[in-house]
Coordinates of N, CA, C and O in Angstrom, one line a residue:
M1 N -7.9 7.3 -4.9 CA -7.8 6.1 -4.1 C -8.8 5.0 -4.8 O -9.8 5.4 -5.2
G2 N -8.3 3.8 -4.8 CA -9.1 2.8 -5.5 C -10.1 2.1 -4.5 O -10.0 0.9 -4.2
W3 N -11.1 2.8 -4.0 CA -12.0 2.3 -3.1 C -13.0 1.4 -3.8 O -13.4 1.6 -5.0
D4 N -13.5 0.3 -3.1 CA -14.4 -0.6 -3.7 C -15.8 0.0 -3.9 O -16.6 -0.4 -4.8
R5 N -16.2 1.0 -3.1 CA -17.5 1.6 -3.2 C -17.3 3.2 -3.1 O -16.2 3.6 -2.6
A6 N -18.3 3.9 -3.5 CA -18.3 5.3 -3.4 C -18.4 5.8 -1.9 O -18.9 5.0 -1.1
T7 N -18.0 7.0 -1.7 CA -18.2 7.7 -0.4 C -17.9 6.9 0.8 O -18.8 6.8 1.7
P8 N -16.7 6.5 1.0 CA -16.3 5.7 2.2 C -16.2 6.7 3.4 O -15.9 7.9 3.2
F9 N -16.4 6.2 4.6 CA -15.9 6.8 5.8 C -14.5 6.2 6.0 O -14.3 5.0 6.0
T10 N -13.5 7.1 6.2 CA -12.1 6.6 6.3 C -11.4 7.1 7.6 O -11.8 8.2 8.1
I11 N -10.5 6.3 8.1 CA -9.6 6.8 9.1 C -8.2 6.5 8.7 O -7.9 5.6 7.9
D12 N -7.2 7.3 9.2 CA -5.8 7.1 8.9 C -5.2 6.3 10.0 O -5.5 6.5 11.2
L13 N -4.3 5.4 9.6 CA -3.6 4.5 10.6 C -2.1 4.5 10.3 O -1.7 4.7 9.1
Q14 N -1.3 4.3 11.3 CA 0.1 4.1 11.0 C 0.5 2.9 11.8 O 0.2 2.7 13.0
V15 N 1.2 1.9 11.2 CA 1.6 0.7 11.8 C 2.8 1.0 12.8 O 3.8 1.5 12.3
G16 N 2.6 0.7 14.0 CA 3.6 1.0 15.0 C 4.3 -0.3 15.4 O 3.9 -1.4 15.0
A17 N 5.4 -0.2 16.1 CA 6.3 -1.3 16.5 C 5.4 -2.3 17.3 O 5.6 -3.5 17.2
E18 N 4.5 -1.8 18.1 CA 3.7 -2.7 18.9 C 2.7 -3.5 18.1 O 2.1 -4.5 18.6
D19 N 2.5 -3.2 16.8 CA 1.6 -3.9 16.0 C 2.2 -5.1 15.3 O 1.6 -5.9 14.6
I20 N 3.6 -5.2 15.3 CA 4.3 -6.2 14.6 C 4.5 -7.5 15.4 O 4.8 -7.4 16.6
D21 N 4.3 -8.6 14.7 CA 4.4 -9.9 15.3 C 5.8 -10.5 15.0 O 6.7 -9.9 14.3
G22 N 6.0 -11.7 15.4 CA 7.3 -12.4 15.2 C 7.6 -12.7 13.7 O 8.8 -13.0 13.4
L23 N 6.7 -12.5 12.8 CA 6.9 -12.7 11.4 C 7.3 -11.4 10.7 O 7.6 -11.4 9.5
G24 N 7.3 -10.3 11.5 CA 7.8 -9.0 11.0 C 6.8 -8.2 10.3 O 7.1 -7.2 9.6
H25 N 5.5 -8.6 10.4 CA 4.4 -7.7 9.8 C 3.3 -7.5 10.8 O 3.4 -8.1 11.9
A26 N 2.4 -6.7 10.5 CA 1.3 -6.4 11.4 C 0.5 -7.7 11.7 O 0.2 -8.4 10.8
N27 N 0.3 -7.9 13.0 CA -0.4 -9.1 13.5 C -1.9 -9.1 13.1 O -2.5 -8.0 13.1
N28 N -2.4 -10.2 12.7 CA -3.8 -10.3 12.3 C -4.8 -9.8 13.3 O -5.8 -9.2 13.0
A29 N -4.5 -9.9 14.6 CA -5.4 -9.4 15.6 C -5.4 -7.9 15.6 O -6.5 -7.3 16.0
V30 N -4.4 -7.2 15.2 CA -4.3 -5.8 15.1 C -5.3 -5.3 14.1 O -6.0 -4.3 14.3
Y31 N -5.5 -6.0 13.0 CA -6.4 -5.6 12.0 C -7.8 -5.6 12.6 O -8.6 -4.7 12.2
V32 N -8.2 -6.5 13.4 CA -9.5 -6.6 14.0 C -9.7 -5.3 14.9 O -10.8 -4.7 14.9
T33 N -8.7 -4.9 15.6 CA -8.7 -3.7 16.4 C -9.0 -2.5 15.5 O -9.8 -1.6 15.9
W34 N -8.3 -2.5 14.4 CA -8.5 -1.3 13.5 C -9.9 -1.3 12.9 O -10.5 -0.3 12.8
L35 N -10.5 -2.5 12.6 CA -11.9 -2.6 12.1 C -12.8 -2.0 13.2 O -13.7 -1.2 12.8
E36 N -12.6 -2.4 14.4 CA -13.5 -1.9 15.5 C -13.4 -0.3 15.6 O -14.3 0.4 15.8
R37 N -12.1 0.2 15.6 CA -11.9 1.6 15.7 C -12.6 2.4 14.6 O -13.2 3.4 14.8
C38 N -12.5 1.9 13.4 CA -13.1 2.5 12.2 C -14.6 2.5 12.4 O -15.3 3.5 12.1
A39 N -15.2 1.4 12.7 CA -16.7 1.3 12.9 C -17.1 2.3 14.0 O -18.2 2.9 13.8
W40 N -16.4 2.3 15.1 CA -16.8 3.2 16.2 C -16.7 4.7 15.8 O -17.6 5.5 16.0
R41 N -15.6 5.0 15.1 CA -15.5 6.4 14.7 C -16.6 6.8 13.7 O -17.1 7.9 13.7
H42 N -17.0 5.9 12.8 CA -18.1 6.1 11.9 C -19.4 6.3 12.7 O -20.2 7.2 12.4
S43 N -19.7 5.4 13.6 CA -20.9 5.5 14.4 C -20.9 6.9 15.2 O -21.9 7.5 15.2
Q44 N -19.7 7.3 15.7 CA -19.7 8.6 16.4 C -20.0 9.7 15.5 O -20.7 10.6 15.8
R45 N -19.5 9.6 14.2 CA -19.7 10.7 13.2 C -21.2 10.8 12.9 O -21.8 11.8 12.7
L46 N -21.9 9.6 13.0 CA -23.3 9.6 12.8 C -24.2 9.9 14.0 O -25.4 9.9 14.0
G47 N -23.5 10.3 15.1 CA -24.2 10.7 16.3 C -24.6 9.6 17.2 O -25.3 9.8 18.2
L48 N -24.0 8.4 17.0 CA -24.3 7.3 17.9 C -23.0 6.8 18.6 O -22.3 5.9 18.2
D49 N -22.7 7.5 19.7 CA -21.5 7.2 20.4 C -21.9 6.4 21.7 O -23.0 6.0 21.9
L50 N -20.9 6.1 22.5 CA -21.1 5.3 23.7 C -22.1 5.9 24.6 O -22.9 5.2 25.2
V51 N -22.1 7.2 24.8 CA -23.0 7.9 25.6 C -24.5 7.7 25.2 O -25.4 7.4 25.9
E52 N -24.6 7.8 23.8 CA -26.0 7.6 23.3 C -26.4 6.1 23.4 O -27.6 5.8 23.7
Y53 N -25.5 5.2 23.2 CA -25.8 3.8 23.3 C -26.3 3.5 24.8 O -27.3 2.8 25.0
R54 N -25.6 4.1 25.7 CA -26.0 3.8 27.1 C -27.3 4.5 27.4 O -28.1 3.9 28.1
R55 N -27.5 5.7 26.9 CA -28.8 6.3 27.1 C -30.0 5.5 26.6 O -31.0 5.4 27.2
L56 N -29.8 4.9 25.4 CA -30.8 4.1 24.8 C -30.9 2.7 25.3 O -31.8 2.0 24.9
D57 N -29.9 2.3 26.0 CA -29.7 0.9 26.5 C -29.7 -0.1 25.3 O -30.2 -1.2 25.3
R58 N -29.0 0.4 24.2 CA -28.8 -0.4 23.0 C -27.4 -0.3 22.5 O -26.8 0.7 22.7
A59 N -27.0 -1.3 21.8 CA -25.6 -1.2 21.1 C -25.7 -2.2 19.9 O -26.4 -3.1 19.9
M60 N -24.8 -1.9 19.0 CA -24.6 -2.8 17.9 C -23.4 -3.7 18.2 O -22.2 -3.2 18.3
A61 N -23.6 -5.0 18.4 CA -22.5 -5.9 18.9 C -22.1 -6.8 17.7 O -23.0 -7.3 17.0
V62 N -20.8 -7.0 17.6 CA -20.3 -7.9 16.6 C -20.7 -9.3 16.8 O -20.6 -9.9 17.9
V63 N -21.3 -10.0 15.8 CA -21.6 -11.4 15.8 C -20.7 -12.2 14.8 O -20.6 -13.4 15.0
R64 N -20.1 -11.5 13.8 CA -19.3 -12.2 12.9 C -18.4 -11.3 12.1 O -18.8 -10.2 11.7
H65 N -17.1 -11.7 12.0 CA -16.2 -11.1 11.2 C -15.8 -12.0 10.1 O -15.5 -13.2 10.3
E66 N -15.7 -11.5 8.8 CA -15.1 -12.3 7.7 C -14.0 -11.4 7.2 O -14.3 -10.3 6.7
I67 N -12.8 -11.9 7.2 CA -11.6 -11.1 6.8 C -10.8 -11.8 5.8 O -10.4 -13.0 6.0
D68 N -10.5 -11.1 4.7 CA -9.5 -11.6 3.7 C -8.3 -10.7 3.8 O -8.3 -9.5 3.5
Y69 N -7.2 -11.4 4.3 CA -5.9 -10.7 4.4 C -5.2 -10.9 3.1 O -4.9 -12.0 2.7
L70 N -5.0 -9.8 2.4 CA -4.5 -9.8 1.0 C -3.1 -9.5 0.8 O -2.4 -10.0 -0.1
A71 N -2.5 -8.7 1.7 CA -1.1 -8.3 1.7 C -0.7 -7.8 3.1 O -1.6 -7.4 3.9
A72 N 0.6 -7.9 3.4 CA 1.0 -7.5 4.7 C 1.3 -6.0 4.9 O 1.6 -5.4 3.9
A73 N 1.1 -5.6 6.1 CA 1.5 -4.2 6.5 C 2.7 -4.3 7.4 O 2.9 -5.2 8.2
Y74 N 3.6 -3.3 7.2 CA 4.9 -3.3 8.0 C 5.0 -2.0 8.8 O 4.4 -1.0 8.6
E75 N 5.9 -2.1 9.8 CA 6.1 -1.0 10.7 C 6.4 0.3 9.9 O 7.2 0.2 8.9
G76 N 5.7 1.3 10.3 CA 5.9 2.6 9.6 C 4.9 2.8 8.5 O 4.8 4.0 8.0
D77 N 4.3 1.8 8.0 CA 3.3 2.0 6.9 C 2.2 2.9 7.3 O 1.7 2.8 8.4
E78 N 1.9 3.8 6.4 CA 0.7 4.7 6.6 C -0.4 4.1 5.8 O -0.3 3.8 4.6
L79 N -1.6 3.9 6.5 CA -2.7 3.2 5.9 C -4.0 4.0 6.0 O -4.1 4.9 6.8
Q80 N -4.9 3.7 5.1 CA -6.3 4.2 5.3 C -7.3 3.1 5.3 O -7.2 2.1 4.5
L81 N -8.2 3.1 6.3 CA -9.2 2.1 6.4 C -10.5 2.7 6.1 O -10.9 3.8 6.7
A82 N -11.3 2.1 5.2 CA -12.6 2.6 4.9 C -13.7 1.7 5.3 O -13.5 0.5 5.4
T83 N -14.9 2.2 5.6 CA -16.0 1.4 5.9 C -17.3 2.0 5.3 O -17.4 3.2 5.0
W84 N -18.2 1.0 5.0 CA -19.5 1.4 4.5 C -20.5 0.4 5.2 O -20.2 -0.7 5.4
I85 N -21.6 1.0 5.5 CA -22.8 0.2 6.0 C -23.5 -0.3 4.7 O -24.0 0.6 4.0
V86 N -23.5 -1.6 4.5 CA -24.0 -2.0 3.2 C -25.4 -2.8 3.3 O -26.0 -3.0 2.2
D87 N -25.8 -3.1 4.5 CA -27.0 -3.9 4.6 C -27.6 -3.7 6.0 O -26.8 -3.6 6.9
W88 N -28.9 -3.7 6.1 CA -29.5 -3.8 7.4 C -31.0 -4.2 7.2 O -31.5 -4.0 6.2
D89 N -31.5 -4.7 8.3 CA -33.0 -5.0 8.2 C -33.8 -4.0 9.0 O -35.0 -4.2 9.1
Q90 N -33.2 -3.0 9.6 CA -33.9 -2.0 10.3 C -34.6 -2.5 11.6 O -35.4 -1.9 12.2
R91 N -34.2 -3.7 12.0 CA -34.7 -4.4 13.2 C -33.6 -4.8 14.1 O -33.4 -4.2 15.2
L92 N -32.8 -5.8 13.6 CA -31.7 -6.3 14.5 C -30.3 -6.3 13.8 O -29.3 -6.0 14.5
K93 N -30.2 -6.6 12.5 CA -28.9 -6.8 11.9 C -28.5 -5.6 11.1 O -29.3 -5.0 10.4
M94 N -27.1 -5.5 11.0 CA -26.5 -4.5 10.2 C -25.1 -5.1 9.7 O -24.5 -5.8 10.5
T95 N -24.8 -4.8 8.5 CA -23.5 -5.3 7.9 C -22.7 -4.2 7.4 O -23.2 -3.3 6.7
R96 N -21.4 -4.2 7.8 CA -20.4 -3.2 7.3 C -19.4 -3.9 6.4 O -19.0 -5.1 6.7
H97 N -18.9 -3.3 5.4 CA -17.8 -3.7 4.6 C -16.6 -2.8 5.0 O -16.8 -1.6 5.3
F98 N -15.4 -3.3 4.9 CA -14.2 -2.6 5.1 C -13.2 -2.8 4.0 O -13.1 -3.9 3.5
Q99 N -12.3 -1.9 3.8 CA -11.2 -2.0 2.9 C -10.0 -1.3 3.4 O -10.1 -0.1 3.8
L100 N -8.9 -1.9 3.6 CA -7.7 -1.3 4.1 C -6.7 -1.1 2.9 O -6.4 -2.1 2.2
V101 N -6.2 0.1 2.7 CA -5.4 0.5 1.6 C -4.1 1.1 2.1 O -4.1 1.9 3.1
R102 N -3.0 0.8 1.5 CA -1.7 1.5 1.7 C -1.6 2.5 0.5 O -1.3 2.1 -0.6
P103 N -1.8 3.8 0.8 CA -1.8 4.8 -0.3 C -0.5 4.9 -1.0 O -0.5 5.2 -2.2
S104 N 0.7 4.6 -0.4 CA 2.0 4.7 -1.1 C 2.1 3.9 -2.4 O 2.7 4.3 -3.3
D105 N 1.4 2.7 -2.4 CA 1.4 1.9 -3.6 C 0.0 1.5 -4.1 O -0.2 0.7 -4.9
N106 N -1.0 2.1 -3.4 CA -2.5 1.9 -3.7 C -2.8 0.4 -3.5 O -3.8 -0.1 -4.2
A107 N -2.1 -0.3 -2.7 CA -2.4 -1.8 -2.5 C -3.5 -1.9 -1.5 O -3.5 -1.3 -0.4
T108 N -4.5 -2.8 -1.8 CA -5.5 -3.2 -0.8 C -4.9 -4.3 0.0 O -4.6 -5.4 -0.6
L109 N -4.8 -4.1 1.3 CA -4.2 -5.1 2.2 C -5.3 -6.0 2.8 O -4.9 -7.2 3.2
L110 N -6.5 -5.6 2.9 CA -7.5 -6.3 3.6 C -8.9 -5.9 3.0 O -9.1 -4.8 2.7
R111 N -9.8 -6.9 3.0 CA -11.2 -6.6 2.8 C -11.9 -7.4 3.9 O -11.5 -8.6 4.2
A112 N -12.9 -6.8 4.5 CA -13.6 -7.5 5.5 C -15.1 -7.2 5.5 O -15.5 -6.2 4.9
Q113 N -15.8 -8.0 6.2 CA -17.3 -7.8 6.4 C -17.6 -8.2 7.8 O -17.1 -9.2 8.3
T114 N -18.3 -7.3 8.5 CA -18.7 -7.5 9.9 C -20.2 -7.4 10.0 O -20.8 -6.5 9.5
T115 N -20.8 -8.4 10.7 CA -22.2 -8.4 10.9 C -22.4 -8.0 12.4 O -21.7 -8.6 13.3
F116 N -23.3 -7.1 12.6 CA -23.7 -6.6 14.0 C -25.1 -7.0 14.2 O -25.9 -7.0 13.3
V117 N -25.4 -7.2 15.5 CA -26.8 -7.4 16.0 C -27.0 -6.3 17.1 O -26.2 -6.1 17.9
C118 N -28.2 -5.7 17.0 CA -28.6 -4.8 18.1 C -28.9 -5.6 19.3 O -29.7 -6.5 19.3
I119 N -28.3 -5.1 20.4 CA -28.6 -5.8 21.7 C -29.0 -4.7 22.7 O -28.7 -3.5 22.6
E120 N -29.7 -5.2 23.8 CA -30.0 -4.4 24.9 C -28.8 -4.5 25.9 O -28.5 -5.6 26.3
L121 N -28.2 -3.3 26.2 CA -27.0 -3.4 27.0 C -27.3 -4.0 28.4 O -26.4 -4.7 28.9
S122 N -28.4 -3.7 29.0 CA -28.7 -4.1 30.3 C -28.8 -5.7 30.4 O -28.6 -6.2 31.5
T123 N -29.2 -6.3 29.3 CA -29.4 -7.8 29.4 C -28.4 -8.5 28.5 O -28.2 -9.7 28.6
G124 N -27.9 -7.8 27.5 CA -27.0 -8.5 26.5 C -27.8 -9.3 25.5 O -27.2 -10.0 24.6
K125 N -29.1 -9.2 25.5 CA -29.9 -10.0 24.6 C -30.3 -9.1 23.3 O -30.4 -7.9 23.4
P126 N -30.5 -9.8 22.2 CA -31.0 -9.1 21.0 C -32.2 -8.3 21.3 O -33.1 -8.8 22.0
K127 N -32.3 -7.1 20.7 CA -33.4 -6.2 20.9 C -33.5 -5.3 19.7 O -32.5 -4.9 19.1
R128 N -34.7 -5.0 19.3 CA -35.0 -4.2 18.1 C -34.3 -2.9 18.2 O -34.2 -2.3 19.3
M129 N -33.8 -2.4 17.0 CA -33.1 -1.1 17.0 C -34.1 0.0 17.4 O -35.3 0.0 16.9
P130 N -33.7 1.0 18.2 CA -34.5 2.1 18.5 C -34.6 3.1 17.3 O -33.8 3.0 16.4
A131 N -35.6 4.0 17.3 CA -35.7 4.9 16.2 C -34.5 5.8 16.0 O -34.1 6.1 14.9
E132 N -33.7 6.0 17.1 CA -32.5 6.8 16.9 C -31.4 6.1 16.1 O -30.6 6.7 15.4
F133 N -31.4 4.8 16.1 CA -30.5 4.0 15.3 C -30.9 4.1 13.8 O -30.1 4.2 12.9
I134 N -32.2 4.0 13.6 CA -32.8 4.1 12.2 C -32.4 5.5 11.7 O -32.0 5.6 10.5
E135 N -32.6 6.5 12.4 CA -32.4 7.9 12.0 C -30.9 8.1 11.8 O -30.4 8.8 10.9
G136 N -30.0 7.6 12.7 CA -28.6 7.8 12.7 C -27.9 7.0 11.6 O -27.1 7.5 10.8
Y137 N -28.1 5.7 11.6 CA -27.5 4.8 10.6 C -28.1 4.9 9.2 O -27.4 4.7 8.2
G138 N -29.4 5.1 9.1 CA -30.1 5.1 7.9 C -29.5 5.8 6.7 O -29.3 5.3 5.6
P139 N -29.2 7.1 6.9 CA -28.6 7.9 5.8 C -27.3 7.4 5.3 O -26.9 7.7 4.2
A140 N -26.6 6.6 6.1 CA -25.3 6.1 5.7 C -25.3 4.7 5.0 O -24.3 4.3 4.5
I141 N -26.5 4.1 4.9 CA -26.6 2.8 4.3 C -26.3 3.0 2.8 O -26.9 3.9 2.1
Q142 N -25.5 2.1 2.3 CA -25.2 2.1 0.8 C -26.2 1.3 0.1 O -26.6 0.2 0.6
T143 N -26.6 1.7 -1.1 CA -27.5 1.0 -1.9 C -26.7 0.0 -2.7 O -25.5 0.2 -2.9
A144 N -27.4 -1.1 -3.2 CA -26.7 -2.1 -4.0 C -26.2 -1.6 -5.3 O -25.2 -2.0 -5.8
D145 N -27.0 -0.6 -5.9 CA -26.6 -0.1 -7.2 C -25.6 1.0 -7.1 O -25.9 2.0 -6.5
M146 N -24.5 0.8 -7.7 CA -23.4 1.8 -7.9 C -22.8 2.3 -6.6 O -22.1 3.3 -6.6
G147 N -23.1 1.6 -5.4 CA -22.4 2.0 -4.2 C -22.7 3.4 -3.7 O -22.0 4.0 -3.0
L148 N -23.9 4.0 -4.1 CA -24.2 5.3 -3.6 C -25.0 5.2 -2.3 O -25.8 4.3 -2.1
T149 N -24.8 6.2 -1.5 CA -25.6 6.3 -0.3 C -26.9 6.8 -0.6 O -27.1 7.5 -1.6
R150 N -27.9 6.6 0.3 CA -29.2 7.1 0.0 C -29.2 8.6 0.0 O -30.0 9.2 -0.7
E151 N -28.3 9.3 0.7 CA -28.2 10.7 0.7 C -27.8 11.3 -0.7 O -28.2 12.3 -1.0
T152 N -27.0 10.5 -1.4 CA -26.5 11.1 -2.7 C -27.3 10.7 -3.9 O -27.0 11.1 -5.0
Q153 N -28.4 9.9 -3.7 CA -29.2 9.6 -4.9 C -30.2 10.6 -5.1 O -30.7 11.3 -4.3

């Protein structure tokens, strides 16, 4: 697969009839849903699920999406969506990159970047990441050089 970076976390997707808009392709809002699903599944894999977020009274909330729609997806397409955590300040902010690929022709359909801020769930206000976030997300952070995770260096 022609991933932009090494060692992606990926999920498989299939474009359903409900994803198609009046123009005959997957609606742009559906892509945002897929980004969220991929980010959540990656967080869960890292041990940071909704139960843990509630226990810690913290969450990573989206503050910005930047999406480049490069090609359309159509009903029945089987897709793979990859994510990487590429930046964080270990206090409030974290950035993920995404790449959506159609394996049948190896076409990249989308590239995106999402910025998250750690919030306190009980107030909705920005709050420093707890140690559990540093421990959970930390090993998954990609370094700038060669797209390797800290685990693989």
